[in-house]
PDB file of C-alpha atoms in Angstrom:
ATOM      1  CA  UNK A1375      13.233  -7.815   8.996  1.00 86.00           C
ATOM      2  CA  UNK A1376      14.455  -5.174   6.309  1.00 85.00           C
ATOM      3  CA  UNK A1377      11.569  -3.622   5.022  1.00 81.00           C
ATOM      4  CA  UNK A1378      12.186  -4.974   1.506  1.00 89.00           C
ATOM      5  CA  UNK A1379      11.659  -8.397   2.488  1.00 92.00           C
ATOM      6  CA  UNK A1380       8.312  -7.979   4.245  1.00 94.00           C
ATOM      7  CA  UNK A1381       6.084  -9.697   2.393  1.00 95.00           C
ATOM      8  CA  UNK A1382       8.427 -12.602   1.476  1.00 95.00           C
ATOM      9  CA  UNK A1383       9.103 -12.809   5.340  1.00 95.00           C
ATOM     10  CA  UNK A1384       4.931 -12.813   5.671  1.00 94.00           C
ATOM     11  CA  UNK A1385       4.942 -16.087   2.971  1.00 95.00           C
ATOM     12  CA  UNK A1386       7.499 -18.077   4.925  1.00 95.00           C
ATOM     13  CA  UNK A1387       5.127 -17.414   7.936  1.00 92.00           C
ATOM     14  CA  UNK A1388       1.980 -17.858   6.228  1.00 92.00           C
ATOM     15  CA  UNK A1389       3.053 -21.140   4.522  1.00 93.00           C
ATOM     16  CA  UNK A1390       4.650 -22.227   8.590  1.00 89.00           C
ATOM     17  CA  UNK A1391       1.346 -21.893   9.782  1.00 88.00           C
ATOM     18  CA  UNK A1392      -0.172 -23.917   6.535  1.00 88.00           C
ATOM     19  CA  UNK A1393       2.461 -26.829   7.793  1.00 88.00           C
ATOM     20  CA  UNK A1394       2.122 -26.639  11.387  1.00 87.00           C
ATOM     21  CA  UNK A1395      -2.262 -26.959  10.981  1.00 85.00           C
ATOM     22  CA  UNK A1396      -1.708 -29.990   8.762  1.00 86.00           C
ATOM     23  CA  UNK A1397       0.468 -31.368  11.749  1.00 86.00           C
ATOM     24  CA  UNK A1398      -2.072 -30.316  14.120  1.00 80.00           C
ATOM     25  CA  UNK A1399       0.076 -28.149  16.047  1.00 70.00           C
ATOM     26  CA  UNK A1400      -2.699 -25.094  15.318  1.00 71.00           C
ATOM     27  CA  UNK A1401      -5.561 -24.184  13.873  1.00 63.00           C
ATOM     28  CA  UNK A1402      -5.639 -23.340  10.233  1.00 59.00           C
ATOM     29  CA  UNK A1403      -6.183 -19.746  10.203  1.00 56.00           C
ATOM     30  CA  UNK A1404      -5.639 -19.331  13.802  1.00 66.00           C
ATOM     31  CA  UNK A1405      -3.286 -16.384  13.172  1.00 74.00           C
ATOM     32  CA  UNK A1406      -3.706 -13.573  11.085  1.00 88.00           C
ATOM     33  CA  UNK A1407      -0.900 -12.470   9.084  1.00 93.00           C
ATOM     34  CA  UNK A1408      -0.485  -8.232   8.135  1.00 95.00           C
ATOM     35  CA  UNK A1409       2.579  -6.711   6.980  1.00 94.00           C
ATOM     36  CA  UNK A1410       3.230  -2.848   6.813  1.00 95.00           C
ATOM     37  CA  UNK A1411       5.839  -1.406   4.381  1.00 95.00           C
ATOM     38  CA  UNK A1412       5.958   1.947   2.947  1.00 94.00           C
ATOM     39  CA  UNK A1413       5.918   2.636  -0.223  1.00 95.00           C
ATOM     40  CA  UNK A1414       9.511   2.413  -1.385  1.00 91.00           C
ATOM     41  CA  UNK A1415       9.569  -1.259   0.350  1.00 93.00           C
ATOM     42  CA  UNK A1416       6.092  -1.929  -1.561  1.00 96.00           C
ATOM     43  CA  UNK A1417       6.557   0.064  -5.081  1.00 96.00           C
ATOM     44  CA  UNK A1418      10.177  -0.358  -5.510  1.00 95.00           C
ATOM     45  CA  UNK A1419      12.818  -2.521  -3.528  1.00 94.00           C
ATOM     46  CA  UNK A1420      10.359  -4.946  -2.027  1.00 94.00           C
ATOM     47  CA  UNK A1421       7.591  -5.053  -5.342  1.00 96.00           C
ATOM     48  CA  UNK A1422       9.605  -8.761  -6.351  1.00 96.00           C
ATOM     49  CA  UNK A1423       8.883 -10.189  -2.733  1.00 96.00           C
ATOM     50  CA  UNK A1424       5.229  -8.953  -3.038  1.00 97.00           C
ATOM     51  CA  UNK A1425       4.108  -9.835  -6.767  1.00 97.00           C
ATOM     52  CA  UNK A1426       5.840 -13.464  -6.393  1.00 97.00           C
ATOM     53  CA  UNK A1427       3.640 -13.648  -2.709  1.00 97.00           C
ATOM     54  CA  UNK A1428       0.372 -12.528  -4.574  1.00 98.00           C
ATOM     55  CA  UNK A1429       1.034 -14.957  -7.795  1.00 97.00           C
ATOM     56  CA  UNK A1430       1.693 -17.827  -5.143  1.00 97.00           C
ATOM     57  CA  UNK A1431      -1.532 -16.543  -3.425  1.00 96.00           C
ATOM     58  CA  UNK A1432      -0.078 -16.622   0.505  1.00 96.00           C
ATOM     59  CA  UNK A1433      -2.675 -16.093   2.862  1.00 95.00           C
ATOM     60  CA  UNK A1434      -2.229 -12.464   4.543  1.00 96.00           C
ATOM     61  CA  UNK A1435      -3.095  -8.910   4.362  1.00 97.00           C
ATOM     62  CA  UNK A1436      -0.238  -6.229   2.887  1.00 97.00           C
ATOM     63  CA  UNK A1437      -1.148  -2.886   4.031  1.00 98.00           C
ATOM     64  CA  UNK A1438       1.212  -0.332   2.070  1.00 97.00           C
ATOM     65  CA  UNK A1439       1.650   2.897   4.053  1.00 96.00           C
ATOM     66  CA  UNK A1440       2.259   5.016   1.088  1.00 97.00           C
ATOM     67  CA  UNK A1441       3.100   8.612   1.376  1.00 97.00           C
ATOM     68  CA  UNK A1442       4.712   8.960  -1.607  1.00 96.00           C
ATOM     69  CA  UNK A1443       8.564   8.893  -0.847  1.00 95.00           C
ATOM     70  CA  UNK A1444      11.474   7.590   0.856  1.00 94.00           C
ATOM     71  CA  UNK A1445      10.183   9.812   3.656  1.00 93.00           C
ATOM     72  CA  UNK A1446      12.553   8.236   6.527  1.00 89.00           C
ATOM     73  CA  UNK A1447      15.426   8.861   4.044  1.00 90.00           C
ATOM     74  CA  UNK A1448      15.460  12.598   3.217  1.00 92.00           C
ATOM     75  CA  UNK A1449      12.450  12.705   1.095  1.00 94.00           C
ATOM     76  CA  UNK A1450      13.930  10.801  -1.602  1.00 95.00           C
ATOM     77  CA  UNK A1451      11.756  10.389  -4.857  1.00 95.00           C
ATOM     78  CA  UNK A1452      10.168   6.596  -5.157  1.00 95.00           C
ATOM     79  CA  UNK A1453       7.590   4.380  -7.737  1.00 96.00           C
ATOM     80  CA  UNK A1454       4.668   6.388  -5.586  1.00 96.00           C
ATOM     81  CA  UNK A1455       6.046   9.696  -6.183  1.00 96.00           C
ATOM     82  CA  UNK A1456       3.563  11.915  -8.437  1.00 96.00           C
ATOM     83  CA  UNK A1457       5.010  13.122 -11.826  1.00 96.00           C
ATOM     84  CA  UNK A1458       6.966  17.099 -10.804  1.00 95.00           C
ATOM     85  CA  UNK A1459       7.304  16.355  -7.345  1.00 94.00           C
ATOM     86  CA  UNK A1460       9.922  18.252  -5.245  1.00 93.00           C
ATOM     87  CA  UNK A1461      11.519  15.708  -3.532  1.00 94.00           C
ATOM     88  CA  UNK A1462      15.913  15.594  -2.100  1.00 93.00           C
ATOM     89  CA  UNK A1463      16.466  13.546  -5.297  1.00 93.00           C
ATOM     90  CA  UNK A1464      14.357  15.064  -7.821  1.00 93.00           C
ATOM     91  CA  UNK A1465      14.450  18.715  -7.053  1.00 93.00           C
ATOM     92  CA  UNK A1466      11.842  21.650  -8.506  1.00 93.00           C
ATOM     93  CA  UNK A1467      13.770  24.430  -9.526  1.00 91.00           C
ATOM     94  CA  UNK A1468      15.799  26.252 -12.356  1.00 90.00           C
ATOM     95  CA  UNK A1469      17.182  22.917 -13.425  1.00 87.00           C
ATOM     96  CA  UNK A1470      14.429  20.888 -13.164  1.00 90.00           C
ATOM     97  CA  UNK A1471      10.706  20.528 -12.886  1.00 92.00           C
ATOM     98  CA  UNK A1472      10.744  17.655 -10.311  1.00 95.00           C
ATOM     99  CA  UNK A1473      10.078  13.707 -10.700  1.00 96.00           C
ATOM    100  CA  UNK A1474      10.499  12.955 -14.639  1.00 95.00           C
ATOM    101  CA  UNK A1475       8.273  10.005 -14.247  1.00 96.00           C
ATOM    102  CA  UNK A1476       4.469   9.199 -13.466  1.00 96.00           C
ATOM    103  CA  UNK A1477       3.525   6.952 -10.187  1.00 96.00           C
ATOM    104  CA  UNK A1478       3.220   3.578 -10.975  1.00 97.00           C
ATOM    105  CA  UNK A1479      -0.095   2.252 -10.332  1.00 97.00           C
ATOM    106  CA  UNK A1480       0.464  -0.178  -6.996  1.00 98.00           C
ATOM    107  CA  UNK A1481      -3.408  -1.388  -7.094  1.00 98.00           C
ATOM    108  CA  UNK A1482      -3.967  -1.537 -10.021  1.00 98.00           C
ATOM    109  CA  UNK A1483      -0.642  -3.951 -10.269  1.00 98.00           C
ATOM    110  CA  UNK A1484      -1.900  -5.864  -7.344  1.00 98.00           C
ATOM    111  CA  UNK A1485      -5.283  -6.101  -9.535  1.00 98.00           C
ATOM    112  CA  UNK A1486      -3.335  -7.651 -12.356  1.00 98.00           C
ATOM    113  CA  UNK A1487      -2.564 -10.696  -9.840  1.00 98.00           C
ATOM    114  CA  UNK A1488      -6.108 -11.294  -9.392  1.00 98.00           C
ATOM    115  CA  UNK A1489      -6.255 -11.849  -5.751  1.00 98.00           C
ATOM    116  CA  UNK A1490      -9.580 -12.336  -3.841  1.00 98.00           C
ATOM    117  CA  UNK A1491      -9.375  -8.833  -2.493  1.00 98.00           C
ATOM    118  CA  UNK A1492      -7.618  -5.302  -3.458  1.00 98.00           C
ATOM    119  CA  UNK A1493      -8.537  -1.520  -2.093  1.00 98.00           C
ATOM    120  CA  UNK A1494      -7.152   2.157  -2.175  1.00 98.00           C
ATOM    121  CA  UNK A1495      -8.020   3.916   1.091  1.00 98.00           C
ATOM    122  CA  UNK A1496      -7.132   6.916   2.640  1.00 98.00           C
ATOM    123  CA  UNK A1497      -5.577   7.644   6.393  1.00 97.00           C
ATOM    124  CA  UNK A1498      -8.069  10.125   7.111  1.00 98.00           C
ATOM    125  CA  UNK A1499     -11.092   8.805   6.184  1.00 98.00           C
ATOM    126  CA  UNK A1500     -11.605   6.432   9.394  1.00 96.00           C
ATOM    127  CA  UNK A1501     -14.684   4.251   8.853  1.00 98.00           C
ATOM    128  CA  UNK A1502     -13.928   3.608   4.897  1.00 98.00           C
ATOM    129  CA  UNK A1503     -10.606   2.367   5.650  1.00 98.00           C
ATOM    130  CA  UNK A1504     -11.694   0.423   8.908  1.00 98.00           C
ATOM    131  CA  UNK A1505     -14.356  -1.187   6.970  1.00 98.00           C
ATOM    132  CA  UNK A1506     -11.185  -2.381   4.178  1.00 98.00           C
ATOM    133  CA  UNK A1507      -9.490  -3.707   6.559  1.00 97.00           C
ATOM    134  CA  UNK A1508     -12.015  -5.773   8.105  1.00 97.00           C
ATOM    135  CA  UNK A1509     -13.211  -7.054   4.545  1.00 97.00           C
ATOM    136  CA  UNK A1510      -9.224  -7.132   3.609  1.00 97.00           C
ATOM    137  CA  UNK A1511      -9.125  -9.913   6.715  1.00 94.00           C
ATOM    138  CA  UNK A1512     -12.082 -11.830   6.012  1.00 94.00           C
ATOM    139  CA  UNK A1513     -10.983 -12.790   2.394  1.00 93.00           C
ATOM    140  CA  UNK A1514      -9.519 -16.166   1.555  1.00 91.00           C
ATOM    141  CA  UNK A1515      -6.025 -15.815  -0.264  1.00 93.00           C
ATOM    142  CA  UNK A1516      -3.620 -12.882  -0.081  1.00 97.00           C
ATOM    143  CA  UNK A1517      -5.005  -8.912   0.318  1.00 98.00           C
ATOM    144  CA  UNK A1518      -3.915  -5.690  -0.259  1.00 98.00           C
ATOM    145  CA  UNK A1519      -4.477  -2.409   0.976  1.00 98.00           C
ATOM    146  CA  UNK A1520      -3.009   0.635  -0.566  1.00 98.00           C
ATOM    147  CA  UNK A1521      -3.682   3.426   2.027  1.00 98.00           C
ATOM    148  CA  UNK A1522      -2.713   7.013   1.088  1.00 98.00           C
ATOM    149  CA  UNK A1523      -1.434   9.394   4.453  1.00 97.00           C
ATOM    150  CA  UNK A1524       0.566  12.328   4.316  1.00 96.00           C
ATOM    151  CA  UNK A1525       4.132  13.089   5.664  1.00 96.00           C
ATOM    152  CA  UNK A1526       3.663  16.567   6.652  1.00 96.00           C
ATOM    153  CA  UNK A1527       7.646  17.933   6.209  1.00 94.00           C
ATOM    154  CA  UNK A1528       8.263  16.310   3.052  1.00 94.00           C
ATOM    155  CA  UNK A1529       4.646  17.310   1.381  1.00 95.00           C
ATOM    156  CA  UNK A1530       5.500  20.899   3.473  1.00 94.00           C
ATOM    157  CA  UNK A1531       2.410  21.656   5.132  1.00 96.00           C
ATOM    158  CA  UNK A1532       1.031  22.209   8.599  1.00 97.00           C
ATOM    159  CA  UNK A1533       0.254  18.451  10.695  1.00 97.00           C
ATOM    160  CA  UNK A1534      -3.009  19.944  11.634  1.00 97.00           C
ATOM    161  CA  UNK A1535      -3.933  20.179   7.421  1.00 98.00           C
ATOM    162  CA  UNK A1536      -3.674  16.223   6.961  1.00 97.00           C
ATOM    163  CA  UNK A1537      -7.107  15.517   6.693  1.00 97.00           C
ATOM    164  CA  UNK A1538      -8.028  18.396   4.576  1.00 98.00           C
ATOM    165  CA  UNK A1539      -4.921  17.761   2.080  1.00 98.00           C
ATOM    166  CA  UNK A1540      -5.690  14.060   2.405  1.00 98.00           C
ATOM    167  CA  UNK A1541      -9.684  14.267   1.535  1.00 98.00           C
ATOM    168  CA  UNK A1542      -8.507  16.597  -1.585  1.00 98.00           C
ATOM    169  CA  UNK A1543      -6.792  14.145  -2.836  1.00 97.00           C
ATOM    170  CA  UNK A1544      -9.416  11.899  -2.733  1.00 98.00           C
ATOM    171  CA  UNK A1545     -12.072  14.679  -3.668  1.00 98.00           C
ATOM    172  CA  UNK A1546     -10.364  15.506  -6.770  1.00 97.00           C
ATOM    173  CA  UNK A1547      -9.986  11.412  -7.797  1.00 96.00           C
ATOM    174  CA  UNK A1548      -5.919  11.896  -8.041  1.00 96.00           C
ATOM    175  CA  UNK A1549      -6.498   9.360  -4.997  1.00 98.00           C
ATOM    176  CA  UNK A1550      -9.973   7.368  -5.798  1.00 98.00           C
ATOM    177  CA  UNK A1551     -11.453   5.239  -2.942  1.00 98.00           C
ATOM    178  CA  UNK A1552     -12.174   2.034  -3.948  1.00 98.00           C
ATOM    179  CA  UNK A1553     -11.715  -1.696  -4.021  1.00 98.00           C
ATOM    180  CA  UNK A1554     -11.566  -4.823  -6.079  1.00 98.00           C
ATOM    181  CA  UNK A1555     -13.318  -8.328  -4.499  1.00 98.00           C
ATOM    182  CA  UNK A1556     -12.892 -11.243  -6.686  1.00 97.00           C
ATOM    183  CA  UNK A1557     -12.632  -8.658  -9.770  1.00 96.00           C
ATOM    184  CA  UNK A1558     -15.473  -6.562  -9.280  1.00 98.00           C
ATOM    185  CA  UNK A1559     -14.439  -3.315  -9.045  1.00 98.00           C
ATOM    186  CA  UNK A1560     -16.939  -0.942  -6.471  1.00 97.00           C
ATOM    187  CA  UNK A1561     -16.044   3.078  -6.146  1.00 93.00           C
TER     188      UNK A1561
END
């Protein structure tokens, strides 16, 4: 499907599976619904699809890979970009700083739909996001992951630095690991 539509694709199977248990074709529950999308199909051109699947409360997990761009486009700027990022659309130089604009806060916006479960995790921190998933899955309603990883030609570093750039982000709380069940927030 395009990657905009992803989580409105993920309702229409979600609420197929809802009509096939009450016909007894399956099991409710039987299948377990996850959707990718990066972050421009989760901040930006696919955040309608995603906030009316939340509101509506659609049974699946959302998992937003979010490295901060439109990385398979040319490093184009998105909603996740930080404020003065270099990026092909909002270049650093003589004529400009970077991105204009501050991220827009995904979880906390997922948050606002009060869903049974919301988390920030981080690709290189195994067992904390292993453990999100796993409690992600095991809620009742919709769920949604936010998981930080790096893309190592548009952030311009080394592959073998991701998990050191990746634990300073969460190390100096730009990126905080933490999560949201039934409104209680835990760090």
């Amino acid at each position: 499907v395009a990657f905009e539509n992803a989580a409105a694709v993920a309702s229409g199977i979600e609420s197929a599976q809802r009509a096939l248990a009450r016909r007894n074709g399956m099991a409710d529950g039987e299948v377990e619904i996850v959707v990718f999308a990066g972050d421009g199909g989760t901040y930006d051109i696919g955040m309608q699809a995603l906030s009316g699947a939340l509101e509506r409360g659609h049974n699946f997990l959302f998992v937003c890979y979010d490295n901060e761009a439109y990385m398979n486009t040319g490093v184009q700027r998105s909603g996740a970009t930080p404020f003065g990022a270099n990026t092909t659309t909002s270049p650093a130089g003589k004529e400009s700083f970077g991105k204009a604009q501050k991220r827009k806060d995904m979880t906390a916006i997922a948050v606002g739909h009060h869903v049974p479960y919301v988390a920030q995790a981080v690709a290189s921190q195994w067992y904390d996001l292993s453990r999100k998933v796993s409690a992600a899955t095991s809620s009742e309603g919709p769920a949604f992951l936010n998981v930080l990883t790096d893309c190592p030609v548009g952030w311009g570093h080394e592959p073998r630095l991701m998990p050191k750039v990746l634990n300073a982000a969460v190390d100096s709380l730009f990126w905080p690991l933490y999560e949201v069940v039934d409104g209680r927030y835990a760090l």
